[in-house]
PDB file of C-alpha atoms and ligand atoms in Angstrom:
ATOM      1  CA  MET A 239      20.489 -17.338  25.414  1.00 95.00           C
ATOM      2  CA  ASN A 240      17.448 -16.755  23.360  1.00 98.00           C
ATOM      3  CA  LYS A 241      17.265 -17.733  19.745  1.00 98.00           C
ATOM      4  CA  VAL A 242      15.559 -15.835  17.589  1.00 98.00           C
ATOM      5  CA  PHE A 243      14.547 -14.997  14.077  1.00 98.00           C
ATOM      6  CA  VAL A 244      14.385 -11.447  12.639  1.00 98.00           C
ATOM      7  CA  GLY A 245      12.691 -10.286   9.332  1.00 98.00           C
ATOM      8  CA  LEU A 246      13.939  -7.525   7.640  1.00 98.00           C
ATOM      9  CA  GLY A 247      12.498  -6.184   4.286  1.00 97.00           C
ATOM     10  CA  ALA A 248      12.691  -3.049   2.232  1.00 97.00           C
ATOM     11  CA  ASN A 249      11.427  -1.382  -1.044  1.00 96.00           C
ATOM     12  CA  LEU A 250      12.526   2.310  -1.258  1.00 95.00           C
ATOM     13  CA  GLY A 251      15.801   3.710  -1.856  1.00 95.00           C
ATOM     14  CA  SER A 252      18.543   0.902  -1.878  1.00 96.00           C
ATOM     15  CA  PRO A 253      16.830  -2.422  -0.738  1.00 96.00           C
ATOM     16  CA  ALA A 254      19.701  -4.389  -0.562  1.00 96.00           C
ATOM     17  CA  ASP A 255      21.946  -2.016   0.682  1.00 96.00           C
ATOM     18  CA  GLN A 256      19.665  -1.025   3.300  1.00 96.00           C
ATOM     19  CA  LEU A 257      19.526  -4.611   4.536  1.00 97.00           C
ATOM     20  CA  SER A 258      22.981  -5.332   4.099  1.00 97.00           C
ATOM     21  CA  VAL A 259      23.353  -2.146   6.133  1.00 97.00           C
ATOM     22  CA  ALA A 260      20.855  -3.514   8.902  1.00 97.00           C
ATOM     23  CA  VAL A 261      22.143  -6.958   9.546  1.00 97.00           C
ATOM     24  CA  ARG A 262      26.235  -5.689   9.441  1.00 96.00           C
ATOM     25  CA  ALA A 263      24.992  -3.543  12.349  1.00 97.00           C
ATOM     26  CA  LEU A 264      23.043  -6.345  14.314  1.00 97.00           C
ATOM     27  CA  ALA A 265      26.208  -8.279  13.690  1.00 96.00           C
ATOM     28  CA  ARG A 266      28.158  -5.846  15.705  1.00 96.00           C
ATOM     29  CA  HIS A 267      25.498  -5.005  18.628  1.00 97.00           C
ATOM     30  CA  HIS A 268      27.542  -6.025  21.623  1.00 97.00           C
ATOM     31  CA  ALA A 269      24.338  -8.414  23.038  1.00 97.00           C
ATOM     32  CA  LEU A 270      23.836 -10.016  19.598  1.00 98.00           C
ATOM     33  CA  GLY A 271      25.491 -12.983  17.973  1.00 97.00           C
ATOM     34  CA  LEU A 272      24.803 -13.421  14.328  1.00 97.00           C
ATOM     35  CA  THR A 273      24.247 -16.898  13.762  1.00 97.00           C
ATOM     36  CA  GLU A 274      22.225 -17.142  10.539  1.00 97.00           C
ATOM     37  CA  ILE A 275      21.588 -15.497   7.092  1.00 97.00           C
ATOM     38  CA  SER A 276      19.363 -16.476   4.306  1.00 98.00           C
ATOM     39  CA  SER A 277      19.381 -15.501   0.910  1.00 98.00           C
ATOM     40  CA  LEU A 278      18.285 -12.027  -0.468  1.00 98.00           C
ATOM     41  CA  TYR A 279      14.695 -12.378  -1.871  1.00 98.00           C
ATOM     42  CA  GLN A 280      12.518 -10.083  -4.101  1.00 98.00           C
ATOM     43  CA  SER A 281       8.402 -10.543  -4.723  1.00 98.00           C
ATOM     44  CA  VAL A 282       5.914  -8.253  -5.077  1.00 97.00           C
ATOM     45  CA  PRO A 283       4.449  -6.259  -2.493  1.00 96.00           C
ATOM     46  CA  VAL A 284       1.708  -8.438  -0.983  1.00 95.00           C
ATOM     47  CA  ASP A 285      -1.121  -6.864   1.840  1.00 91.00           C
ATOM     48  CA  VAL A 286      -0.449  -3.376   0.532  1.00 91.00           C
ATOM     49  CA  PRO A 287      -3.722  -0.911  -0.532  1.00 88.00           C
ATOM     50  CA  ASN A 288      -1.498   0.631  -3.464  1.00 89.00           C
ATOM     51  CA  GLU A 289       1.110   0.197  -6.403  1.00 92.00           C
ATOM     52  CA  GLN A 290       4.321  -0.427  -4.692  1.00 94.00           C
ATOM     53  CA  PRO A 291       8.005  -1.359  -5.833  1.00 96.00           C
ATOM     54  CA  ASP A 292       9.172  -4.797  -5.359  1.00 98.00           C
ATOM     55  CA  TYR A 293      10.489  -5.660  -1.556  1.00 98.00           C
ATOM     56  CA  PHE A 294      13.373  -7.462  -0.825  1.00 98.00           C
ATOM     57  CA  ASN A 295      13.341  -9.588   2.129  1.00 98.00           C
ATOM     58  CA  ALA A 296      15.555 -11.641   3.943  1.00 98.00           C
ATOM     59  CA  VAL A 297      15.994 -13.760   7.645  1.00 98.00           C
ATOM     60  CA  VAL A 298      18.450 -14.013   9.729  1.00 98.00           C
ATOM     61  CA  GLY A 299      18.897 -15.925  12.952  1.00 98.00           C
ATOM     62  CA  LEU A 300      20.188 -14.632  16.326  1.00 98.00           C
ATOM     63  CA  GLU A 301      21.247 -15.673  20.092  1.00 98.00           C
ATOM     64  CA  THR A 302      20.739 -12.697  22.382  1.00 98.00           C
ATOM     65  CA  SER A 303      20.359 -11.754  25.893  1.00 97.00           C
ATOM     66  CA  LEU A 304      17.851  -9.203  25.376  1.00 98.00           C
ATOM     67  CA  THR A 305      14.042  -9.503  25.851  1.00 98.00           C
ATOM     68  CA  PRO A 306      11.814  -9.228  23.224  1.00 97.00           C
ATOM     69  CA  ARG A 307      10.941  -5.548  23.768  1.00 97.00           C
ATOM     70  CA  GLU A 308      14.353  -4.529  24.199  1.00 97.00           C
ATOM     71  CA  LEU A 309      14.434  -6.582  20.605  1.00 98.00           C
ATOM     72  CA  LEU A 310      11.613  -4.313  19.499  1.00 96.00           C
ATOM     73  CA  LEU A 311      13.238  -0.944  20.182  1.00 96.00           C
ATOM     74  CA  LEU A 312      16.548  -2.143  18.768  1.00 97.00           C
ATOM     75  CA  GLY A 313      14.469  -2.243  15.343  1.00 97.00           C
ATOM     76  CA  LEU A 314      12.767   0.572  15.365  1.00 95.00           C
ATOM     77  CA  ASP A 315      15.993   2.030  16.147  1.00 96.00           C
ATOM     78  CA  LEU A 316      17.867   0.871  13.293  1.00 97.00           C
ATOM     79  CA  GLU A 317      14.703   1.608  10.995  1.00 95.00           C
ATOM     80  CA  LYS A 318      14.913   5.102  11.881  1.00 94.00           C
ATOM     81  CA  LYS A 319      18.342   5.660  11.466  1.00 94.00           C
ATOM     82  CA  SER A 320      17.994   4.022   7.370  1.00 94.00           C
ATOM     83  CA  GLY A 321      15.884   6.784   7.372  1.00 90.00           C
ATOM     84  CA  SER A 322      12.751   5.154   7.099  1.00 84.00           C
ATOM     85  CA  MET A 323       9.440   7.621   8.516  1.00 76.00           C
ATOM     86  CA  PRO A 324       7.637   6.510  10.897  1.00 64.00           C
ATOM     87  CA  GLU A 325       5.695   5.387   8.245  1.00 63.00           C
ATOM     88  CA  LYS A 326       1.788   5.273   7.810  1.00 73.00           C
ATOM     89  CA  PHE A 327       0.439   1.835   7.994  1.00 77.00           C
ATOM     90  CA  LYS A 328       2.123  -0.290   5.317  1.00 84.00           C
ATOM     91  CA  ALA A 329       3.433   2.576   2.672  1.00 89.00           C
ATOM     92  CA  PRO A 330       6.268   1.586   0.927  1.00 93.00           C
ATOM     93  CA  ARG A 331       9.969   1.653   3.414  1.00 94.00           C
ATOM     94  CA  ARG A 332      13.439   1.544   3.333  1.00 96.00           C
ATOM     95  CA  LEU A 333      13.268  -0.644   6.165  1.00 96.00           C
ATOM     96  CA  ASP A 334      11.088  -3.171   8.148  1.00 96.00           C
ATOM     97  CA  ILE A 335      12.253  -5.200  10.906  1.00 97.00           C
ATOM     98  CA  ASP A 336      10.056  -7.614  12.014  1.00 97.00           C
ATOM     99  CA  TRP A 337      10.741  -9.867  15.194  1.00 98.00           C
ATOM    100  CA  LEU A 338       9.556 -13.009  13.996  1.00 98.00           C
ATOM    101  CA  LEU A 339      10.342 -15.659  16.556  1.00 98.00           C
ATOM    102  CA  TYR A 340      11.584 -15.609  20.283  1.00 98.00           C
ATOM    103  CA  ASN A 341      12.642 -19.228  21.531  1.00 98.00           C
ATOM    104  CA  GLU A 342       9.507 -20.886  21.436  1.00 98.00           C
ATOM    105  CA  ASP A 343       8.013 -18.431  23.545  1.00 98.00           C
ATOM    106  CA  VAL A 344       4.396 -16.361  23.086  1.00 98.00           C
ATOM    107  CA  VAL A 345       4.465 -12.643  23.477  1.00 98.00           C
ATOM    108  CA  ASP A 346       1.291 -11.127  23.594  1.00 96.00           C
ATOM    109  CA  GLU A 347       2.170  -7.051  24.395  1.00 92.00           C
ATOM    110  CA  SER A 348       0.665  -4.056  22.980  1.00 88.00           C
ATOM    111  CA  GLY A 349       2.978  -3.440  20.006  1.00 87.00           C
ATOM    112  CA  LEU A 350       4.478  -6.323  20.283  1.00 94.00           C
ATOM    113  CA  LYS A 351       2.829  -9.862  19.571  1.00 97.00           C
ATOM    114  CA  ILE A 352       5.613 -12.947  19.016  1.00 98.00           C
ATOM    115  CA  PRO A 353       5.358 -15.064  16.595  1.00 98.00           C
ATOM    116  CA  HIS A 354       4.534 -12.377  14.653  1.00 98.00           C
ATOM    117  CA  PRO A 355       0.910 -12.884  13.833  1.00 96.00           C
ATOM    118  CA  ALA A 356       1.156 -12.871   9.685  1.00 96.00           C
ATOM    119  CA  MET A 357       4.196 -14.876   9.283  1.00 97.00           C
ATOM    120  CA  THR A 358       2.287 -18.616   8.689  1.00 97.00           C
ATOM    121  CA  ARG A 359       0.626 -16.873   5.144  1.00 96.00           C
ATOM    122  CA  ARG A 360       3.634 -14.991   4.048  1.00 98.00           C
ATOM    123  CA  ALA A 361       5.920 -16.718   1.560  1.00 98.00           C
ATOM    124  CA  PHE A 362       8.318 -13.839   1.687  1.00 98.00           C
ATOM    125  CA  VAL A 363       8.823 -14.915   5.409  1.00 98.00           C
ATOM    126  CA  LEU A 364       8.634 -18.558   5.283  1.00 98.00           C
ATOM    127  CA  VAL A 365      10.448 -19.162   2.567  1.00 98.00           C
ATOM    128  CA  PRO A 366      13.925 -17.447   3.732  1.00 98.00           C
ATOM    129  CA  LEU A 367      12.812 -18.499   7.136  1.00 98.00           C
ATOM    130  CA  ALA A 368      12.461 -22.050   6.427  1.00 98.00           C
ATOM    131  CA  GLU A 369      16.248 -21.826   4.608  1.00 98.00           C
ATOM    132  CA  ILE A 370      17.693 -21.245   7.922  1.00 98.00           C
ATOM    133  CA  ALA A 371      15.427 -22.901  10.285  1.00 98.00           C
ATOM    134  CA  PRO A 372      13.457 -25.582   8.772  1.00 98.00           C
ATOM    135  CA  LEU A 373      13.427 -27.693  11.804  1.00 98.00           C
ATOM    136  CA  PHE A 374      12.474 -25.083  14.286  1.00 98.00           C
ATOM    137  CA  ARG A 375       8.868 -25.413  15.333  1.00 98.00           C
ATOM    138  CA  HIS A 376       6.200 -22.682  15.353  1.00 98.00           C
ATOM    139  CA  PRO A 377       4.578 -22.661  18.549  1.00 98.00           C
ATOM    140  CA  LEU A 378       0.821 -21.751  18.269  1.00 98.00           C
ATOM    141  CA  PHE A 379       0.794 -24.356  15.057  1.00 97.00           C
ATOM    142  CA  GLY A 380       3.004 -27.016  16.367  1.00 96.00           C
ATOM    143  CA  LYS A 381       4.003 -27.592  12.778  1.00 98.00           C
ATOM    144  CA  THR A 382       7.884 -27.193  11.269  1.00 98.00           C
ATOM    145  CA  ILE A 383       8.613 -23.948   9.408  1.00 98.00           C
ATOM    146  CA  ALA A 384       9.493 -26.089   6.752  1.00 98.00           C
ATOM    147  CA  ALA A 385       6.075 -27.795   6.872  1.00 98.00           C
ATOM    148  CA  LEU A 386       4.087 -24.115   7.098  1.00 98.00           C
ATOM    149  CA  ARG A 387       6.374 -23.496   4.109  1.00 98.00           C
ATOM    150  CA  ASP A 388       5.411 -25.774   1.681  1.00 98.00           C
ATOM    151  CA  GLY A 389       1.235 -25.366   2.903  1.00 97.00           C
ATOM    152  CA  ILE A 390       1.810 -22.154   1.017  1.00 97.00           C
ATOM    153  CA  ALA A 391       2.239 -20.589  -2.370  1.00 97.00           C
ATOM    154  CA  ILE A 392       5.698 -19.819  -2.999  1.00 97.00           C
ATOM    155  CA  ASP A 393       6.451 -19.334  -6.393  1.00 95.00           C
ATOM    156  CA  GLY A 394       6.338 -15.596  -6.518  1.00 96.00           C
ATOM    157  CA  VAL A 395       9.312 -15.369  -4.318  1.00 98.00           C
ATOM    158  CA  LYS A 396      12.602 -15.197  -6.347  1.00 98.00           C
ATOM    159  CA  GLN A 397      16.210 -15.920  -4.836  1.00 97.00           C
ATOM    160  CA  ILE A 398      17.659 -12.597  -6.085  1.00 97.00           C
ATOM    161  CA  SER A 399      21.150 -13.542  -4.120  1.00 94.00           C
ATOM    162  CA  ARG A 400      21.922 -16.912  -2.655  1.00 92.00           C
ATOM    163  CA  GLY A 401      23.669 -17.411   0.608  1.00 92.00           C
ATOM    164  CA  SER A 402      25.082 -14.447   3.170  1.00 91.00           C
ATOM    165  CA  THR A 403      27.373 -12.896   0.644  1.00 91.00           C
ATOM    166  CA  TRP A 404      24.926 -10.314  -0.342  1.00 94.00           C
ATOM    167  CA  CYS A 405      25.068  -8.510   3.404  1.00 89.00           C
ATOM    168  CA  HIS A 406      28.604  -8.556   3.033  1.00 82.00           C
ATOM    169  CA  THR A 407      29.445 -10.184   6.494  1.00 75.00           C
ATOM    170  CA  ASP A 408      32.230 -12.069   7.529  1.00 63.00           C
ATOM    171  CA  LYS A 409      29.368 -14.831   8.102  1.00 56.00           C
ATOM    172  CA  GLU A 410      28.935 -17.472   5.730  1.00 48.00           C
TER     173      GLU A 410
HETATM  174  N1  LIG B  57       5.968  -6.210   4.141  1.00 95.35           N
HETATM  175  C1  LIG B  57       4.557  -5.583   4.339  1.00 95.35           C
HETATM  176  C2  LIG B  57       3.517  -5.587   3.381  1.00 95.35           C
HETATM  177  N2  LIG B  57       3.834  -6.510   1.995  1.00 95.35           N
HETATM  178  N3  LIG B  57       5.101  -7.677   1.008  1.00 95.35           N
HETATM  179  C3  LIG B  57       6.404  -8.334   0.352  1.00 95.35           C
HETATM  180  N4  LIG B  57       6.656  -9.050  -0.439  1.00 95.35           N
HETATM  181  N5  LIG B  57       7.560  -8.283   1.940  1.00 95.35           N
HETATM  182  C4  LIG B  57       7.215  -7.375   2.793  1.00 95.35           C
HETATM  183  O1  LIG B  57       8.026  -7.700   3.699  1.00 95.35           O
HETATM  184  C5  LIG B  57       6.238  -6.949   2.634  1.00 95.35           C
HETATM  185  C6  LIG B  57       5.033  -6.859   2.518  1.00 95.35           C
HETATM  186  C7  LIG B  57       4.441  -4.948   5.394  1.00 95.35           C
HETATM  187  O2  LIG B  57       5.645  -5.065   5.992  1.00 95.35           O
HETATM  188 MG1  LIG B  58       6.659  -6.103   8.164  1.00 95.35          MG
HETATM  189 MG1  LIG B  59       7.001  -4.150  10.437  1.00 95.35          MG
END
């Protein structure tokens, strides 16, 4: 069984609802076991070229027999089902699914890089990830997620719903 962490984001439509629907779809999937759900966070968009609504973000932990490429396709399918367009790069979106970590493996294929290359400088990823997996080690940096989070500014990431209650699964 493989241990995976996935980042979810949305800043169009009803972001919390779309994230919640995505988590429930992951929870129902026969080849995925949902193991952790972070709180829900809100933050100003970073690395975007124009003004956009705030992002809502969360991270969930999974156990799965699926390969990284199968997960990529599953994520793209969920993005599409949410009504997310095959968006322009860095455009606002109804659902963004980013595969962050897959065991301590390093995957470097076209369209699929794990660990996610930007995760170590993104507070909206490291804050929720550190909440559910503080001691998980980043395979390229050799540091724990908690240590990576402690090395960046995180004050812009606001916790807006504590624990997993926001996504209405039976997982606490
Ligand atoms: N996602 C992006 C670009 N910028 N900013 C925040 N705060 N949250 C995101 O999920 C996010 C972003 C592209 O995927
Ligand atoms: Mg993203
Ligand atoms: Mg993405």
